[in-house]
């Protein structure tokens, strides 16, 4: 993940953990298997969409065994996180509207004013679709999910290359998981974009 300070290097971030077993004695020559399942937090970053990995994002699951006085860390097993259905609808709508995926990354920081349970957040960057070009040149999408729905954050950017200037604005929207499959997501996302662009132009 990228640190909040852009000049610092990226680092491996552990953002979730769970205890699988308490202490026990394992006799010499004996083995023990511990079946488990590992609930994934609602805010877990998406690493794959439409069967394609999101660029350089990597995520893994590692088991640890505390054998007094040392801690044995197992190998990192790759984990692929697909979008929640509601997230998938938003991503598919952006694709239909002509946005092109530019980058995807993790930021090791919380978002101000947004209720989060994880210490990091994901940003998915797009080149703007021709239909919306002019007022903005880039769009960053941030999802913050919980059991009820999504906080959808649009980070709009217009870069003036010759002048070396940039104009940014942030707009927030809410989407509910219930009944998501029945909605016109292209129309919803288009409406969000137009509202965000109007706000961006007025800022």
Backbone as JSON Lines, residues from 0, in Angstrom:
{"i":0,"aa":"X","n":[0.84,-1.19,0.0],"ca":[0.0,0.0,0.0],"c":[0.88,1.24,0.0]}
{"i":1,"aa":"X","n":[0.36,2.31,-0.58],"ca":[1.06,3.59,-0.56],"c":[0.81,4.26,0.79]}
{"i":2,"aa":"X","n":[1.83,4.83,1.4],"ca":[1.62,5.56,2.65],"c":[0.92,6.88,2.38]}
{"i":3,"aa":"X","n":[0.44,7.5,3.44],"ca":[-0.21,8.8,3.29],"c":[0.79,9.84,2.79]}
{"i":4,"aa":"X","n":[2.06,9.64,3.11],"ca":[3.12,10.52,2.63],"c":[3.6,9.98,1.28]}
{"i":5,"aa":"X","n":[3.35,10.68,0.17],"ca":[3.69,10.16,-1.16],"c":[5.18,9.96,-1.4]}
{"i":6,"aa":"X","n":[6.02,10.58,-0.57],"ca":[7.47,10.43,-0.76],"c":[8.0,9.15,-0.11]}
{"i":7,"aa":"X","n":[7.21,8.51,0.74],"ca":[7.65,7.29,1.42],"c":[7.39,6.07,0.52]}
{"i":8,"aa":"X","n":[8.14,4.99,0.69],"ca":[7.96,3.81,-0.16],"c":[6.69,3.04,0.2]}
{"i":9,"aa":"X","n":[6.22,2.24,-0.73],"ca":[5.09,1.35,-0.45],"c":[5.52,0.27,0.52]}
{"i":10,"aa":"X","n":[4.53,-0.29,1.24],"ca":[4.87,-1.34,2.19],"c":[3.75,-2.36,2.27]}
{"i":11,"aa":"X","n":[4.1,-3.54,2.76],"ca":[3.12,-4.61,2.96],"c":[2.29,-4.27,4.18]}
{"i":12,"aa":"X","n":[0.98,-4.3,4.06],"ca":[0.09,-3.92,5.15],"c":[-0.78,-5.12,5.54]}
{"i":13,"aa":"X","n":[-0.78,-5.46,6.82],"ca":[-1.73,-6.46,7.32],"c":[-2.94,-5.71,7.86]}
{"i":14,"aa":"X","n":[-4.12,-5.96,7.29],"ca":[-5.29,-5.19,7.68],"c":[-6.38,-6.0,8.36]}
{"i":15,"aa":"X","n":[-6.18,-7.32,8.5],"ca":[-7.23,-8.13,9.14],"c":[-6.6,-9.4,9.67]}
{"i":16,"aa":"X","n":[-7.08,-9.86,10.81],"ca":[-6.56,-11.1,11.39],"c":[-7.6,-11.72,12.31]}
{"i":17,"aa":"X","n":[-7.44,-12.99,12.59],"ca":[-8.36,-13.71,13.47],"c":[-7.61,-14.84,14.15]}
{"i":18,"aa":"X","n":[-7.96,-15.11,15.41],"ca":[-7.38,-16.23,16.15],"c":[-8.16,-17.5,15.8]}
{"i":19,"aa":"X","n":[-7.45,-18.56,15.44],"ca":[-8.08,-19.8,15.01],"c":[-8.14,-20.84,16.12]}
{"i":20,"aa":"X","n":[-7.23,-20.75,17.07],"ca":[-7.18,-21.75,18.13],"c":[-6.45,-21.19,19.33]}
{"i":21,"aa":"X","n":[-6.79,-21.72,20.5],"ca":[-6.05,-21.36,21.7],"c":[-4.83,-22.27,21.85]}
{"i":22,"aa":"X","n":[-4.21,-22.2,23.01],"ca":[-3.0,-22.99,23.27],"c":[-3.35,-24.48,23.4]}
{"i":23,"aa":"X","n":[-2.45,-25.33,22.93],"ca":[-2.6,-26.78,23.11],"c":[-1.22,-27.41,23.08]}
{"i":24,"aa":"X","n":[-1.15,-28.64,23.57],"ca":[0.1,-29.38,23.6],"c":[0.11,-30.37,22.44]}
{"i":25,"aa":"X","n":[1.19,-30.39,21.67],"ca":[1.34,-31.32,20.55],"c":[2.51,-32.25,20.86]}
{"i":26,"aa":"X","n":[2.2,-33.51,21.08],"ca":[3.23,-34.49,21.43],"c":[4.12,-34.8,20.24]}
{"i":27,"aa":"X","n":[5.34,-35.21,20.53],"ca":[6.3,-35.56,19.49],"c":[5.73,-36.64,18.59]}
{"i":28,"aa":"X","n":[5.91,-36.46,17.27],"ca":[5.44,-37.45,16.31],"c":[3.96,-37.39,16.0]}
{"i":29,"aa":"X","n":[3.24,-36.46,16.61],"ca":[1.79,-36.34,16.37],"c":[1.5,-35.13,15.49]}
{"i":30,"aa":"X","n":[0.37,-35.15,14.81],"ca":[-0.07,-34.02,13.99],"c":[-1.44,-33.55,14.43]}
{"i":31,"aa":"X","n":[-1.79,-32.35,14.03],"ca":[-3.12,-31.81,14.36],"c":[-3.58,-30.89,13.23]}
{"i":32,"aa":"X","n":[-4.78,-31.11,12.78],"ca":[-5.38,-30.28,11.74],"c":[-6.41,-29.36,12.39]}
{"i":33,"aa":"X","n":[-6.4,-28.1,11.99],"ca":[-7.35,-27.12,12.53],"c":[-8.19,-26.56,11.38]}
{"i":34,"aa":"X","n":[-9.38,-27.11,11.14],"ca":[-10.24,-26.55,10.08],"c":[-10.67,-25.12,10.47]}
{"i":35,"aa":"X","n":[-10.78,-24.26,9.49],"ca":[-11.22,-22.9,9.79],"c":[-11.82,-22.25,8.55]}
{"i":36,"aa":"X","n":[-12.62,-21.23,8.78],"ca":[-13.02,-20.33,7.71],"c":[-12.67,-18.92,8.18]}
{"i":37,"aa":"X","n":[-12.43,-18.04,7.22],"ca":[-11.9,-16.71,7.51],"c":[-12.83,-15.66,6.91]}
{"i":38,"aa":"X","n":[-13.7,-15.05,7.72],"ca":[-14.61,-14.03,7.18],"c":[-13.83,-12.84,6.62]}
{"i":39,"aa":"X","n":[-14.25,-12.38,5.47],"ca":[-13.58,-11.26,4.81],"c":[-14.33,-9.97,5.15]}
{"i":40,"aa":"X","n":[-13.65,-8.93,5.63],"ca":[-14.33,-7.67,5.94],"c":[-15.03,-7.08,4.71]}
{"i":41,"aa":"X","n":[-16.12,-6.38,4.94],"ca":[-16.86,-5.77,3.84],"c":[-15.99,-4.81,3.04]}
{"i":42,"aa":"X","n":[-15.04,-4.15,3.7],"ca":[-14.21,-3.15,3.03],"c":[-12.99,-3.74,2.34]}
{"i":43,"aa":"X","n":[-12.86,-5.06,2.31],"ca":[-11.69,-5.68,1.68],"c":[-11.53,-5.19,0.24]}
{"i":44,"aa":"X","n":[-10.35,-4.71,-0.14],"ca":[-10.15,-4.22,-1.51],"c":[-10.4,-5.29,-2.56]}
{"i":45,"aa":"X","n":[-10.92,-4.87,-3.68],"ca":[-11.17,-5.75,-4.83],"c":[-9.85,-5.94,-5.58]}
{"i":46,"aa":"X","n":[-9.54,-7.18,-5.94],"ca":[-8.3,-7.43,-6.68],"c":[-8.53,-8.0,-8.07]}
{"i":47,"aa":"X","n":[-9.78,-8.33,-8.4],"ca":[-10.05,-8.93,-9.71],"c":[-11.44,-8.49,-10.16]}
{"i":48,"aa":"X","n":[-11.57,-8.19,-11.45],"ca":[-12.88,-7.8,-11.99],"c":[-13.02,-8.37,-13.39]}
{"i":49,"aa":"X","n":[-14.13,-9.05,-13.63],"ca":[-14.35,-9.66,-14.93],"c":[-13.33,-10.74,-15.25]}
{"i":50,"aa":"X","n":[-12.8,-11.38,-14.2],"ca":[-11.81,-12.43,-14.4],"c":[-10.4,-11.92,-14.64]}
{"i":51,"aa":"X","n":[-10.21,-10.59,-14.6],"ca":[-8.9,-10.0,-14.88],"c":[-8.38,-9.33,-13.61]}
{"i":52,"aa":"X","n":[-7.13,-9.63,-13.19],"ca":[-6.57,-8.97,-12.01],"c":[-6.45,-7.46,-12.22]}
{"i":53,"aa":"X","n":[-6.7,-6.7,-11.16],"ca":[-6.59,-5.25,-11.23],"c":[-5.12,-4.84,-11.12]}
{"i":54,"aa":"X","n":[-4.44,-4.87,-12.23],"ca":[-3.07,-4.38,-12.36],"c":[-2.15,-4.96,-11.31]}
{"i":55,"aa":"X","n":[-1.52,-4.14,-10.49],"ca":[-0.45,-4.63,-9.61],"c":[-0.93,-5.02,-8.21]}
{"i":56,"aa":"X","n":[-2.22,-5.08,-7.98],"ca":[-2.7,-5.4,-6.64],"c":[-2.43,-6.86,-6.3]}
{"i":57,"aa":"X","n":[-1.91,-7.09,-5.11],"ca":[-1.66,-8.45,-4.63],"c":[-2.18,-8.56,-3.21]}
{"i":58,"aa":"X","n":[-2.84,-9.68,-2.92],"ca":[-3.34,-9.91,-1.58],"c":[-3.13,-11.37,-1.22]}
{"i":59,"aa":"X","n":[-2.88,-11.63,0.06],"ca":[-2.64,-13.0,0.46],"c":[-3.12,-13.28,1.87]}
{"i":60,"aa":"X","n":[-3.18,-14.56,2.19],"ca":[-3.57,-15.03,3.51],"c":[-2.4,-15.83,4.08]}
{"i":61,"aa":"X","n":[-2.01,-15.5,5.31],"ca":[-0.88,-16.18,5.93],"c":[-1.29,-16.71,7.29]}
{"i":62,"aa":"X","n":[-0.93,-17.96,7.59],"ca":[-1.19,-18.52,8.91],"c":[0.06,-18.4,9.76]}
{"i":63,"aa":"X","n":[-0.13,-18.2,11.03],"ca":[0.97,-18.07,11.98],"c":[0.74,-19.03,13.15]}
{"i":64,"aa":"X","n":[1.82,-19.64,13.59],"ca":[1.77,-20.53,14.75],"c":[2.75,-20.02,15.79]}
{"i":65,"aa":"X","n":[2.25,-19.73,16.98],"ca":[3.11,-19.26,18.07],"c":[3.61,-20.47,18.84]}
{"i":66,"aa":"X","n":[4.9,-20.77,18.71],"ca":[5.53,-21.86,19.45],"c":[6.53,-21.19,20.39]}
{"i":67,"aa":"X","n":[6.15,-21.12,21.64],"ca":[6.92,-20.37,22.62],"c":[8.4,-20.72,22.58]}
{"i":68,"aa":"X","n":[9.32,-19.75,22.39],"ca":[9.09,-18.3,22.45],"c":[9.05,-17.66,21.06]}
{"i":69,"aa":"X","n":[8.94,-18.45,19.99],"ca":[9.03,-17.91,18.63],"c":[7.66,-17.87,17.96]}
{"i":70,"aa":"X","n":[7.61,-17.17,16.83],"ca":[6.4,-17.1,16.01],"c":[6.76,-17.59,14.62]}
{"i":71,"aa":"X","n":[6.11,-18.68,14.2],"ca":[6.39,-19.24,12.88],"c":[5.35,-18.74,11.9]}
{"i":72,"aa":"X","n":[5.8,-18.07,10.86],"ca":[4.89,-17.53,9.85],"c":[4.9,-18.44,8.63]}
{"i":73,"aa":"X","n":[3.72,-18.88,8.23],"ca":[3.6,-19.71,7.04],"c":[3.75,-18.89,5.78]}
{"i":74,"aa":"X","n":[3.73,-19.57,4.64],"ca":[3.84,-18.89,3.35],"c":[2.58,-18.08,3.07]}
{"i":75,"aa":"X","n":[2.72,-17.04,2.27],"ca":[1.59,-16.21,1.86],"c":[0.86,-16.9,0.71]}
{"i":76,"aa":"X","n":[-0.42,-17.22,0.93],"ca":[-1.24,-17.87,-0.09],"c":[-2.04,-16.8,-0.82]}
{"i":77,"aa":"X","n":[-1.96,-16.72,-2.15],"ca":[-2.7,-15.67,-2.87],"c":[-4.2,-15.77,-2.65]}
{"i":78,"aa":"X","n":[-4.83,-14.62,-2.51],"ca":[-6.28,-14.53,-2.36],"c":[-6.79,-13.56,-3.42]}
{"i":79,"aa":"X","n":[-7.83,-13.96,-4.14],"ca":[-8.41,-13.11,-5.18],"c":[-9.8,-12.65,-4.71]}
{"i":80,"aa":"X","n":[-9.98,-11.35,-4.63],"ca":[-11.22,-10.78,-4.11],"c":[-12.04,-10.2,-5.26]}
{"i":81,"aa":"X","n":[-13.2,-10.79,-5.5],"ca":[-14.1,-10.28,-6.53],"c":[-14.97,-9.17,-5.94]}
{"i":82,"aa":"X","n":[-15.47,-8.27,-6.76],"ca":[-16.32,-7.19,-6.23],"c":[-17.64,-7.73,-5.7]}
{"i":83,"aa":"X","n":[-18.18,-7.06,-4.71],"ca":[-19.55,-7.31,-4.29],"c":[-20.46,-7.01,-5.49]}
{"i":84,"aa":"X","n":[-21.64,-7.63,-5.54],"ca":[-22.53,-7.36,-6.69],"c":[-22.77,-5.87,-6.93]}
{"i":85,"aa":"X","n":[-22.97,-5.1,-5.87],"ca":[-23.21,-3.66,-6.05],"c":[-21.98,-2.97,-6.61]}
{"i":86,"aa":"X","n":[-20.81,-3.34,-6.13],"ca":[-19.57,-2.79,-6.7],"c":[-19.44,-3.17,-8.17]}
{"i":87,"aa":"X","n":[-19.76,-4.42,-8.48],"ca":[-19.68,-4.88,-9.86],"c":[-20.58,-4.08,-10.78]}
{"i":88,"aa":"X","n":[-21.78,-3.73,-10.31],"ca":[-22.7,-2.93,-11.13],"c":[-22.11,-1.55,-11.42]}
{"i":89,"aa":"X","n":[-21.5,-0.92,-10.42],"ca":[-20.91,0.4,-10.62],"c":[-19.74,0.32,-11.61]}
{"i":90,"aa":"X","n":[-18.87,-0.67,-11.43],"ca":[-17.72,-0.83,-12.32],"c":[-18.16,-1.13,-13.75]}
{"i":91,"aa":"X","n":[-19.17,-1.99,-13.9],"ca":[-19.66,-2.32,-15.24],"c":[-20.3,-1.11,-15.9]}
{"i":92,"aa":"X","n":[-20.99,-0.27,-15.11],"ca":[-21.61,0.93,-15.67],"c":[-20.55,1.91,-16.17]}
{"i":93,"aa":"X","n":[-19.45,2.07,-15.41],"ca":[-18.37,2.95,-15.87],"c":[-17.77,2.43,-17.17]}
{"i":94,"aa":"X","n":[-17.62,1.12,-17.27],"ca":[-17.09,0.54,-18.5],"c":[-18.04,0.8,-19.68]}
{"i":95,"aa":"X","n":[-19.34,0.62,-19.45],"ca":[-20.33,0.87,-20.5],"c":[-20.32,2.33,-20.93]}
{"i":96,"aa":"X","n":[-20.1,3.23,-19.99],"ca":[-20.09,4.66,-20.3],"c":[-18.8,5.11,-20.97]}
{"i":97,"aa":"X","n":[-17.81,4.22,-21.07],"ca":[-16.6,4.53,-21.83],"c":[-15.37,4.86,-21.02]}
{"i":98,"aa":"X","n":[-15.42,4.68,-19.7],"ca":[-14.24,4.94,-18.88],"c":[-13.24,3.79,-19.04]}
{"i":99,"aa":"X","n":[-11.95,4.13,-19.04],"ca":[-10.88,3.16,-19.23],"c":[-10.05,3.06,-17.95]}
{"i":100,"aa":"X","n":[-9.89,1.84,-17.47],"ca":[-9.11,1.63,-16.25],"c":[-7.68,2.11,-16.45]}
{"i":101,"aa":"X","n":[-7.19,2.92,-15.52],"ca":[-5.85,3.49,-15.6],"c":[-4.91,2.87,-14.58]}
{"i":102,"aa":"X","n":[-5.39,2.73,-13.35],"ca":[-4.57,2.16,-12.3],"c":[-5.46,1.76,-11.13]}
{"i":103,"aa":"X","n":[-4.95,0.94,-10.24],"ca":[-5.64,0.57,-9.01],"c":[-4.59,0.43,-7.93]}
{"i":104,"aa":"X","n":[-4.86,1.0,-6.78],"ca":[-3.88,0.93,-5.71],"c":[-4.54,1.06,-4.35]}
{"i":105,"aa":"X","n":[-3.72,0.86,-3.32],"ca":[-4.17,0.96,-1.94],"c":[-3.44,2.1,-1.26]}
{"i":106,"aa":"X","n":[-4.16,2.83,-0.42],"ca":[-3.58,3.92,0.33],"c":[-3.67,3.58,1.81]}
{"i":107,"aa":"X","n":[-2.55,3.61,2.49],"ca":[-2.48,3.24,3.9],"c":[-2.9,4.42,4.77]}
{"i":108,"aa":"X","n":[-4.19,4.77,4.69],"ca":[-4.73,5.91,5.44],"c":[-6.25,5.83,5.42]}
{"i":109,"aa":"X","n":[-6.85,6.44,6.4],"ca":[-8.31,6.53,6.44],"c":[-8.78,7.77,5.68]}
{"i":110,"aa":"X","n":[-10.03,7.73,5.25],"ca":[-10.62,8.86,4.55],"c":[-11.28,9.78,5.57]}
{"i":111,"aa":"X","n":[-11.02,11.06,5.52],"ca":[-11.64,11.98,6.48],"c":[-13.16,12.04,6.29]}
{"i":112,"aa":"X","n":[-13.86,11.93,7.4],"ca":[-15.32,12.06,7.37],"c":[-16.07,10.84,6.89]}
{"i":113,"aa":"X","n":[-15.37,9.73,6.66],"ca":[-16.0,8.5,6.17],"c":[-15.84,7.42,7.24]}
{"i":114,"aa":"X","n":[-16.94,6.76,7.57],"ca":[-16.9,5.69,8.58],"c":[-16.24,4.45,7.98]}
{"i":115,"aa":"X","n":[-15.11,4.06,8.53],"ca":[-14.35,2.91,8.04],"c":[-13.97,1.99,9.19]}
{"i":116,"aa":"X","n":[-13.79,0.71,8.86],"ca":[-13.29,-0.24,9.84],"c":[-11.85,-0.64,9.54]}
{"i":117,"aa":"X","n":[-11.4,-0.49,8.31],"ca":[-10.03,-0.84,7.94],"c":[-9.15,0.4,7.94]}
{"i":118,"aa":"X","n":[-7.84,0.25,8.17],"ca":[-6.94,1.39,8.22],"c":[-6.47,1.86,6.84]}
{"i":119,"aa":"X","n":[-6.97,1.24,5.77],"ca":[-6.56,1.61,4.42],"c":[-7.79,1.7,3.52]}
{"i":120,"aa":"X","n":[-7.61,2.21,2.32],"ca":[-8.69,2.24,1.34],"c":[-8.12,2.05,-0.05]}
{"i":121,"aa":"X","n":[-8.99,1.64,-0.95],"ca":[-8.6,1.36,-2.33],"c":[-9.03,2.5,-3.24]}
{"i":122,"aa":"X","n":[-8.16,2.83,-4.2],"ca":[-8.51,3.82,-5.22],"c":[-8.36,3.17,-6.59]}
{"i":123,"aa":"X","n":[-9.4,3.28,-7.4],"ca":[-9.39,2.73,-8.75],"c":[-9.48,3.91,-9.71]}
{"i":124,"aa":"X","n":[-8.43,4.1,-10.52],"ca":[-8.34,5.26,-11.38],"c":[-8.76,4.94,-12.82]}
{"i":125,"aa":"X","n":[-9.44,5.89,-13.44],"ca":[-9.9,5.75,-14.82],"c":[-9.52,6.98,-15.62]}
{"i":126,"aa":"X","n":[-9.25,6.76,-16.92],"ca":[-9.23,7.86,-17.87],"c":[-10.67,8.2,-18.18]}
{"i":127,"aa":"X","n":[-10.96,9.48,-18.29],"ca":[-12.34,9.9,-18.47],"c":[-12.9,9.44,-19.82]}
{"i":128,"aa":"X","n":[-14.18,9.12,-19.84],"ca":[-14.86,8.76,-21.09],"c":[-15.06,10.0,-21.94]}
{"i":129,"aa":"X","n":[-15.06,9.84,-23.28],"ca":[-15.23,11.0,-24.17],"c":[-16.47,11.83,-23.87]}
{"i":130,"aa":"X","n":[-17.55,11.17,-23.43],"ca":[-18.8,11.87,-23.16],"c":[-18.64,12.92,-22.07]}
{"i":131,"aa":"X","n":[-17.69,12.72,-21.16],"ca":[-17.53,13.62,-20.01],"c":[-16.23,14.42,-20.07]}
{"i":132,"aa":"X","n":[-15.49,14.27,-21.16],"ca":[-14.19,14.93,-21.27],"c":[-14.36,16.45,-21.34]}
{"i":133,"aa":"X","n":[-13.36,17.15,-20.9],"ca":[-13.4,18.61,-20.88],"c":[-13.36,19.09,-19.44]}
{"i":134,"aa":"X","n":[-14.49,18.95,-18.7],"ca":[-14.46,19.36,-17.3],"c":[-13.51,18.53,-16.45]}
{"i":135,"aa":"X","n":[-13.32,17.25,-16.81],"ca":[-12.4,16.4,-16.05],"c":[-11.55,15.58,-17.03]}
{"i":136,"aa":"X","n":[-10.39,15.18,-16.55],"ca":[-9.52,14.32,-17.37],"c":[-9.32,12.95,-16.73]}
{"i":137,"aa":"X","n":[-9.51,12.86,-15.4],"ca":[-9.32,11.6,-14.69],"c":[-10.4,11.45,-13.62]}
{"i":138,"aa":"X","n":[-10.7,10.19,-13.31],"ca":[-11.65,9.87,-12.25],"c":[-11.04,8.81,-11.35]}
{"i":139,"aa":"X","n":[-11.07,9.04,-10.06],"ca":[-10.69,8.01,-9.1],"c":[-11.95,7.59,-8.35]}
{"i":140,"aa":"X","n":[-12.13,6.27,-8.24],"ca":[-13.3,5.69,-7.6],"c":[-12.87,5.03,-6.3]}
{"i":141,"aa":"X","n":[-13.6,5.31,-5.23],"ca":[-13.34,4.7,-3.93],"c":[-14.63,4.07,-3.43]}
{"i":142,"aa":"X","n":[-14.56,2.8,-3.02],"ca":[-15.69,2.12,-2.41],"c":[-15.42,1.97,-0.91]}
{"i":143,"aa":"X","n":[-16.42,2.25,-0.09],"ca":[-16.38,1.88,1.32],"c":[-17.67,1.12,1.59]}
{"i":144,"aa":"X","n":[-17.56,-0.18,1.77],"ca":[-18.74,-1.05,1.86],"c":[-19.03,-1.45,3.3]}
{"i":145,"aa":"X","n":[-20.31,-1.69,3.57],"ca":[-20.71,-2.35,4.81],"c":[-21.85,-3.3,4.48]}
{"i":146,"aa":"X","n":[-22.48,-3.87,5.48],"ca":[-23.5,-4.89,5.23],"c":[-24.74,-4.34,4.54]}
{"i":147,"aa":"X","n":[-24.97,-3.04,4.64],"ca":[-26.17,-2.43,4.05],"c":[-25.96,-1.94,2.64]}
{"i":148,"aa":"X","n":[-24.76,-1.41,2.36],"ca":[-24.55,-0.83,1.04],"c":[-23.15,-0.3,0.86]}
{"i":149,"aa":"X","n":[-23.05,0.66,-0.05],"ca":[-21.76,1.22,-0.44],"c":[-21.75,2.73,-0.27]}
{"i":150,"aa":"X","n":[-20.64,3.25,0.21],"ca":[-20.33,4.65,0.04],"c":[-19.5,4.7,-1.25]}
{"i":151,"aa":"X","n":[-19.96,5.44,-2.25],"ca":[-19.26,5.56,-3.53],"c":[-18.7,6.98,-3.61]}
{"i":152,"aa":"X","n":[-17.38,7.06,-3.73],"ca":[-16.72,8.36,-3.73],"c":[-16.06,8.58,-5.09]}
{"i":153,"aa":"X","n":[-16.41,9.67,-5.74],"ca":[-15.79,10.07,-7.0],"c":[-14.79,11.19,-6.72]}
{"i":154,"aa":"X","n":[-13.55,10.96,-7.09],"ca":[-12.5,11.97,-6.96],"c":[-12.18,12.45,-8.37]}
{"i":155,"aa":"X","n":[-12.66,13.64,-8.71],"ca":[-12.52,14.18,-10.06],"c":[-11.27,15.04,-10.15]}
{"i":156,"aa":"X","n":[-10.6,14.94,-11.3],"ca":[-9.37,15.67,-11.49],"c":[-9.32,16.22,-12.91]}
{"i":157,"aa":"X","n":[-8.93,17.46,-13.04],"ca":[-8.68,18.06,-14.36],"c":[-7.27,18.61,-14.35]}
{"i":158,"aa":"X","n":[-6.42,17.99,-15.16],"ca":[-5.02,18.41,-15.21],"c":[-4.8,19.33,-16.41]}
{"i":159,"aa":"X","n":[-4.18,20.45,-16.14],"ca":[-3.81,21.39,-17.2],"c":[-2.31,21.21,-17.43]}
{"i":160,"aa":"X","n":[-1.98,20.34,-18.38],"ca":[-0.59,19.88,-18.53],"c":[0.38,21.03,-18.77]}
{"i":161,"aa":"X","n":[0.01,21.96,-19.65],"ca":[0.94,23.03,-20.0],"c":[1.18,23.95,-18.81]}
{"i":162,"aa":"X","n":[0.13,24.17,-18.03],"ca":[0.26,25.07,-16.89],"c":[0.79,24.34,-15.66]}
{"i":163,"aa":"X","n":[0.78,23.02,-15.69],"ca":[1.23,22.25,-14.53],"c":[0.28,22.34,-13.35]}
{"i":164,"aa":"X","n":[-0.99,22.64,-13.61],"ca":[-1.97,22.81,-12.55],"c":[-2.94,21.63,-12.53]}
{"i":165,"aa":"X","n":[-3.59,21.44,-11.38],"ca":[-4.61,20.41,-11.28],"c":[-5.75,20.92,-10.43]}
{"i":166,"aa":"X","n":[-6.97,20.58,-10.8],"ca":[-8.16,20.99,-10.06],"c":[-8.91,19.73,-9.65]}
{"i":167,"aa":"X","n":[-9.07,19.51,-8.34],"ca":[-9.69,18.29,-7.84],"c":[-10.94,18.62,-7.04]}
{"i":168,"aa":"X","n":[-11.87,17.65,-7.05],"ca":[-13.05,17.77,-6.19],"c":[-13.54,16.36,-5.86]}
{"i":169,"aa":"X","n":[-14.28,16.26,-4.76],"ca":[-14.76,14.96,-4.27],"c":[-16.27,15.01,-4.12]}
{"i":170,"aa":"X","n":[-16.94,13.95,-4.61],"ca":[-18.39,13.82,-4.45],"c":[-18.69,12.43,-3.89]}
{"i":171,"aa":"X","n":[-19.68,12.36,-2.99],"ca":[-20.02,11.1,-2.33],"c":[-21.47,10.73,-2.63]}
{"i":172,"aa":"X","n":[-21.67,9.42,-2.85],"ca":[-23.0,8.9,-3.14],"c":[-23.2,7.61,-2.34]}
{"i":173,"aa":"X","n":[-24.45,7.2,-2.22],"ca":[-24.78,6.01,-1.44],"c":[-25.56,5.04,-2.31]}
{"i":174,"aa":"X","n":[-25.24,3.76,-2.23],"ca":[-25.96,2.71,-2.96],"c":[-26.23,1.56,-2.01]}
{"i":175,"aa":"X","n":[-27.42,0.98,-2.09],"ca":[-27.81,-0.1,-1.18],"c":[-27.69,-1.44,-1.9]}
{"i":176,"aa":"X","n":[-27.33,-2.47,-1.14],"ca":[-27.21,-3.8,-1.72],"c":[-28.57,-4.38,-2.09]}
{"i":177,"aa":"X","n":[-29.58,-4.15,-1.26],"ca":[-30.9,-4.73,-1.49],"c":[-31.49,-4.23,-2.8]}
{"i":178,"aa":"X","n":[-31.93,-5.15,-3.66],"ca":[-32.56,-4.79,-4.92],"c":[-31.61,-4.25,-5.96]}
{"i":179,"aa":"X","n":[-30.31,-4.41,-5.76],"ca":[-29.33,-3.83,-6.68],"c":[-29.48,-4.36,-8.1]}
{"i":180,"aa":"X","n":[-29.87,-5.64,-8.23],"ca":[-29.98,-6.25,-9.56],"c":[-31.13,-5.69,-10.38]}
{"i":181,"aa":"X","n":[-32.02,-4.94,-9.75],"ca":[-33.21,-4.41,-10.44],"c":[-33.02,-2.98,-10.93]}
{"i":182,"aa":"X","n":[-31.89,-2.36,-10.63],"ca":[-31.71,-0.95,-10.94],"c":[-31.02,-0.72,-12.28]}
{"i":183,"aa":"X","n":[-31.25,0.47,-12.83],"ca":[-30.59,0.91,-14.06],"c":[-29.27,1.56,-13.66]}
{"i":184,"aa":"X","n":[-28.22,0.77,-13.58],"ca":[-26.96,1.28,-13.05],"c":[-26.27,2.25,-14.01]}
{"i":185,"aa":"X","n":[-26.44,2.07,-15.29],"ca":[-25.85,3.03,-16.23],"c":[-26.47,4.41,-16.02]}
{"i":186,"aa":"X","n":[-27.78,4.44,-15.86],"ca":[-28.46,5.7,-15.6],"c":[-28.07,6.31,-14.26]}
{"i":187,"aa":"X","n":[-27.96,5.46,-13.23],"ca":[-27.59,5.95,-11.9],"c":[-26.18,6.54,-11.91]}
{"i":188,"aa":"X","n":[-25.23,5.8,-12.47],"ca":[-23.84,6.27,-12.46],"c":[-23.69,7.5,-13.34]}
{"i":189,"aa":"X","n":[-24.39,7.55,-14.47],"ca":[-24.37,8.74,-15.32],"c":[-24.88,9.95,-14.53]}
{"i":190,"aa":"X","n":[-25.95,9.76,-13.77],"ca":[-26.48,10.86,-12.95],"c":[-25.49,11.3,-11.89]}
{"i":191,"aa":"X","n":[-24.83,10.33,-11.24],"ca":[-23.8,10.68,-10.26],"c":[-22.68,11.49,-10.91]}
{"i":192,"aa":"X","n":[-22.24,11.04,-12.08],"ca":[-21.14,11.73,-12.76],"c":[-21.52,13.16,-13.12]}
{"i":193,"aa":"X","n":[-22.7,13.35,-13.66],"ca":[-23.12,14.69,-14.06],"c":[-23.25,15.61,-12.85]}
{"i":194,"aa":"X","n":[-23.77,15.08,-11.75],"ca":[-23.87,15.87,-10.52],"c":[-22.47,16.23,-10.01]}
{"i":195,"aa":"X","n":[-21.56,15.24,-10.02],"ca":[-20.2,15.48,-9.54],"c":[-19.47,16.48,-10.43]}
{"i":196,"aa":"X","n":[-19.67,16.37,-11.75],"ca":[-19.0,17.29,-12.67],"c":[-19.53,18.72,-12.5]}
{"i":197,"aa":"X","n":[-20.83,18.86,-12.29],"ca":[-21.4,20.19,-12.05],"c":[-20.82,20.8,-10.78]}
{"i":198,"aa":"X","n":[-20.7,19.98,-9.74],"ca":[-20.12,20.45,-8.49],"c":[-18.65,20.81,-8.68]}
{"i":199,"aa":"X","n":[-17.96,19.98,-9.48],"ca":[-16.53,20.2,-9.75],"c":[-16.32,21.52,-10.5]}
{"i":200,"aa":"X","n":[-17.2,21.8,-11.47],"ca":[-17.07,23.02,-12.26],"c":[-17.35,24.26,-11.42]}
{"i":201,"aa":"X","n":[-18.22,24.1,-10.41],"ca":[-18.59,25.23,-9.59],"c":[-17.6,25.49,-8.47]}
{"i":202,"aa":"X","n":[-16.73,24.51,-8.2],"ca":[-15.8,24.65,-7.07],"c":[-14.69,25.64,-7.39]}
